[in-house]
Coordinates of C-alpha atoms and ligand atoms in Angstrom, one line a residue:
X557 CA 148.1 125.0 95.2
X558 CA 151.2 124.1 93.2
X559 CA 151.1 125.9 89.7
X560 CA 153.7 124.1 86.9
X561 CA 154.8 126.7 84.5
X562 CA 156.3 125.4 81.2
X563 CA 159.3 127.1 79.0
X564 CA 159.7 129.7 81.0
X565 CA 162.8 130.1 79.5
X566 CA 163.6 128.5 76.1
X567 CA 166.1 125.8 75.1
X568 CA 168.7 128.6 73.9
X569 CA 168.4 130.5 76.9
X570 CA 169.0 127.9 79.8
X571 CA 172.1 126.9 77.3
X572 CA 173.1 130.6 77.9
X573 CA 172.4 130.5 81.2
X574 CA 174.4 127.3 82.1
X575 CA 177.2 128.7 80.1
X576 CA 178.0 131.4 82.9
X577 CA 176.5 129.8 85.6
X578 CA 178.6 126.2 85.3
X579 CA 181.7 128.6 85.2
X580 CA 180.4 130.7 88.5
X581 CA 182.1 131.5 91.6
X582 CA 179.9 129.5 94.1
X583 CA 179.7 130.7 97.6
X584 CA 178.7 128.4 101.0
X585 CA 174.8 128.5 100.8
X586 CA 175.9 128.9 104.8
X587 CA 176.4 133.0 104.4
X588 CA 172.9 133.9 103.9
X589 CA 171.4 131.0 106.3
X590 CA 169.3 132.2 109.1
X591 CA 169.6 131.0 112.8
X592 CA 166.9 128.0 111.7
X593 CA 168.3 127.4 107.9
X594 CA 171.8 126.9 109.1
X595 CA 171.4 123.3 110.7
X596 CA 169.4 122.3 107.8
X597 CA 171.0 124.1 105.1
X598 CA 174.1 122.6 102.6
X599 CA 174.1 124.2 99.1
X600 CA 176.0 126.3 97.4
X601 CA 174.4 130.2 96.0
X602 CA 175.7 133.0 94.2
X603 CA 176.5 136.1 95.4
X604 CA 173.2 137.9 94.5
X605 CA 175.1 141.2 94.0
X606 CA 177.0 139.8 91.6
X607 CA 176.5 141.1 87.8
X608 CA 176.0 138.2 86.7
X609 CA 173.1 137.0 89.3
X610 CA 171.7 140.5 88.6
X611 CA 171.6 140.4 84.5
X612 CA 170.5 136.5 84.5
X613 CA 168.1 137.5 87.3
X614 CA 166.4 140.7 85.3
X615 CA 166.4 138.2 82.6
X616 CA 164.4 136.1 84.0
X617 CA 161.9 138.7 85.6
X618 CA 161.7 140.0 81.9
X619 CA 160.5 137.1 80.7
X620 CA 158.2 136.4 83.7
X621 CA 156.3 140.2 83.0
X622 CA 154.9 138.8 79.6
X623 CA 153.6 135.5 81.1
X624 CA 150.1 135.4 81.1
X625 CA 150.0 132.3 83.7
X626 CA 152.6 133.5 85.7
X627 CA 150.4 136.7 86.1
X628 CA 147.2 135.3 86.4
X629 CA 148.3 132.2 89.1
X630 CA 150.9 134.5 90.7
X631 CA 149.1 138.3 90.3
X632 CA 152.3 139.2 91.2
X633 CA 152.6 142.8 93.6
X634 CA 156.5 142.4 94.5
X635 CA 159.5 140.3 93.0
X636 CA 162.1 139.5 94.9
X637 CA 165.4 139.3 92.5
X638 CA 165.6 136.1 91.5
X639 CA 168.6 134.1 93.5
X640 CA 170.7 130.9 92.0
X641 CA 171.6 127.9 93.8
X642 CA 173.4 124.7 93.3
X643 CA 173.3 121.3 94.9
X644 CA 176.4 118.4 94.2
X645 CA 178.0 116.0 96.3
X646 CA 175.3 114.9 98.6
X647 CA 174.0 118.7 99.1
X648 CA 170.3 119.3 100.3
X649 CA 168.6 121.7 102.2
X650 CA 165.9 120.1 104.8
X651 CA 162.5 120.5 106.0
X652 CA 161.9 124.2 106.6
X653 CA 159.3 127.1 105.8
X654 CA 160.9 130.2 104.1
X655 CA 160.9 133.5 106.0
X656 CA 157.6 135.4 106.0
X657 CA 158.6 139.2 105.2
X658 CA 162.3 139.7 104.1
X659 CA 164.0 142.9 103.3
X660 CA 164.3 143.6 99.0
X661 CA 167.5 144.1 98.2
X662 CA 168.5 147.8 96.9
X663 CA 165.1 149.2 98.3
X664 CA 164.1 150.5 101.8
X665 CA 160.8 148.4 101.1
X666 CA 160.2 144.6 102.1
X667 CA 158.2 142.0 100.5
X668 CA 156.0 139.9 102.1
X669 CA 156.7 136.1 100.8
X670 CA 153.2 134.2 99.4
X671 CA 154.8 132.4 96.9
X672 CA 157.9 130.5 96.2
X673 CA 159.0 129.8 92.9
X674 CA 161.4 127.6 92.1
X675 CA 163.2 127.6 87.9
X676 CA 165.2 124.3 87.4
X677 CA 168.0 125.3 85.3
X678 CA 168.9 121.4 84.7
X679 CA 167.5 118.5 82.8
X680 CA 166.7 115.9 85.3
X681 CA 168.9 113.7 83.7
X682 CA 171.9 115.6 84.8
X683 CA 171.5 114.6 88.7
X684 CA 170.3 112.2 90.8
X685 CA 168.1 113.1 93.9
X686 CA 167.7 116.9 94.0
X687 CA 163.6 116.7 94.3
X688 CA 161.9 119.7 95.6
X689 CA 159.6 118.0 98.2
X690 CA 156.8 119.7 99.3
X691 CA 154.2 119.4 102.0
X692 CA 150.8 120.1 100.7
X693 CA 146.8 119.2 102.3
X694 CA 146.5 116.1 100.1
X695 CA 150.5 114.9 101.2
X696 CA 153.7 115.4 100.1
X697 CA 154.7 115.9 96.3
X698 CA 157.7 115.5 94.4
X699 CA 159.1 117.9 91.8
X700 CA 161.9 117.9 89.4
X701 CA 161.1 119.7 86.3
X702 CA 162.5 120.2 83.0
X703 CA 165.1 123.0 82.3
X704 CA 163.0 126.1 82.0
X705 CA 160.1 124.8 83.3
X706 CA 159.2 126.6 87.0
X707 CA 156.8 125.4 89.9
X708 CA 155.0 127.9 92.0
X709 CA 154.0 127.2 95.7
X710 CA 152.4 128.8 98.5
X711 CA 155.4 129.8 100.7
X712 CA 153.6 128.5 103.7
X713 CA 154.2 125.2 103.5
X714 CA 157.0 122.9 104.9
X715 CA 159.2 122.1 101.8
X716 CA 163.1 120.6 101.1
X717 CA 165.5 120.0 98.6
X718 CA 166.5 115.9 99.1
X719 CA 170.3 115.0 98.6
X720 CA 171.8 115.6 95.5
X721 CA 173.9 112.3 95.3
X722 CA 175.4 112.4 91.5
X723 CA 175.6 115.3 89.0
X724 CA 174.9 118.7 90.1
X725 CA 171.3 120.5 90.5
X726 CA 171.1 124.2 89.1
X727 CA 168.6 126.4 90.1
X728 CA 167.2 129.7 90.0
X729 CA 164.2 130.7 92.9
X730 CA 162.6 133.7 94.6
X731 CA 159.3 134.8 96.4
X732 CA 156.7 136.4 95.0
X733 CA 154.2 139.1 97.3
X734 CA 151.0 138.8 95.7
X735 CA 148.0 141.4 95.6
X736 CA 146.1 138.8 96.8
X737 CA 147.2 137.8 100.3
X738 CA 144.9 134.9 100.9
X739 CA 145.8 131.4 99.1
X740 CA 141.9 130.7 98.4
X741 CA 141.2 134.0 97.4
X742 CA 143.7 133.5 94.8
X743 CA 143.2 130.0 93.6
X744 CA 139.7 130.8 93.3
X745 CA 140.4 133.9 90.5
X746 CA 143.0 131.4 88.9
X747 CA 140.2 129.2 88.3
X748 CA 137.7 131.7 86.6
X749 CA 140.4 133.9 84.9
X750 CA 141.6 130.0 82.9
X751 CA 137.8 129.1 82.8
X752 CA 137.6 132.3 80.7
X753 CA 140.1 131.8 79.1
X754 CA 139.1 128.3 78.2
X755 CA 135.6 129.5 77.3
X756 CA 136.7 132.6 75.2
X757 CA 138.0 131.0 71.6
X758 CA 134.7 128.9 71.5
X759 CA 132.4 132.0 71.8
X760 CA 131.7 135.4 69.7
X761 CA 133.7 137.9 71.3
X762 CA 131.5 140.3 72.9
X763 CA 129.2 137.0 74.5
X764 CA 127.2 138.4 77.0
X765 CA 128.1 136.1 79.4
X766 CA 131.8 135.7 78.8
X767 CA 131.6 139.2 79.1
X768 CA 129.6 138.9 82.8
X769 CA 132.3 136.5 84.0
X770 CA 135.0 139.0 83.3
X771 CA 133.3 141.5 85.3
X772 CA 133.0 139.1 88.0
X773 CA 136.9 138.2 87.9
X774 CA 138.1 142.3 87.9
X775 CA 135.1 142.7 90.4
X776 CA 136.6 139.9 93.0
X777 CA 139.9 141.3 92.2
X778 CA 138.8 144.9 92.8
X779 CA 137.9 143.3 96.3
X780 CA 140.6 141.5 97.4
X781 CA 143.7 143.1 95.9
X782 CA 145.8 144.7 98.1
X783 CA 147.7 147.4 95.9
Ligands
NI1326 NI1 162.8 127.7 100.8

């Protein structure tokens, strides 16, 4: 399932991010490519240890922590500190699957990537190409979102970034370990939660059926969450 999460960042926040990122010192993305990625990765990345990457990444994490749709869809247990990349001049990232288990920077913990996230930091009109193409059970889907919007997709999916033939594409990307590892179970919980949220305004608070459905949600989460 692909989930679009709109307005993770406001227009003002995106402008502030871009003022910093457009003036930043970008590195060759090959510096952090594993042996498999090295053959297909042509982009630039911000040094993830830099003060700028840490400050902007923390800002994104604070926004996500209070975003109900993100919490409902991802049920996050751990989030990789957001990274930043830039594609220009034909830059692209060929078909690949993200690594399954990665060390968490600054800790001894590891993160299992259940979900991958891309947060767009430029408007679609600012560049040509650069679509994020994700292979799904229903065929390939191309994603190119407004600045401040984000897509969540299963880290197990084959995906690629199409060549950027004009302008520059600047995004943040990161991975999420979910409390619920299985995508099918996570999707059921998301659908149930969204339906309960949709019903609640139409019902009296304390409605018995809503209470029972809410109980079903939490009892399923109790069965399936690994925390
Ligand atoms: Ni990837």
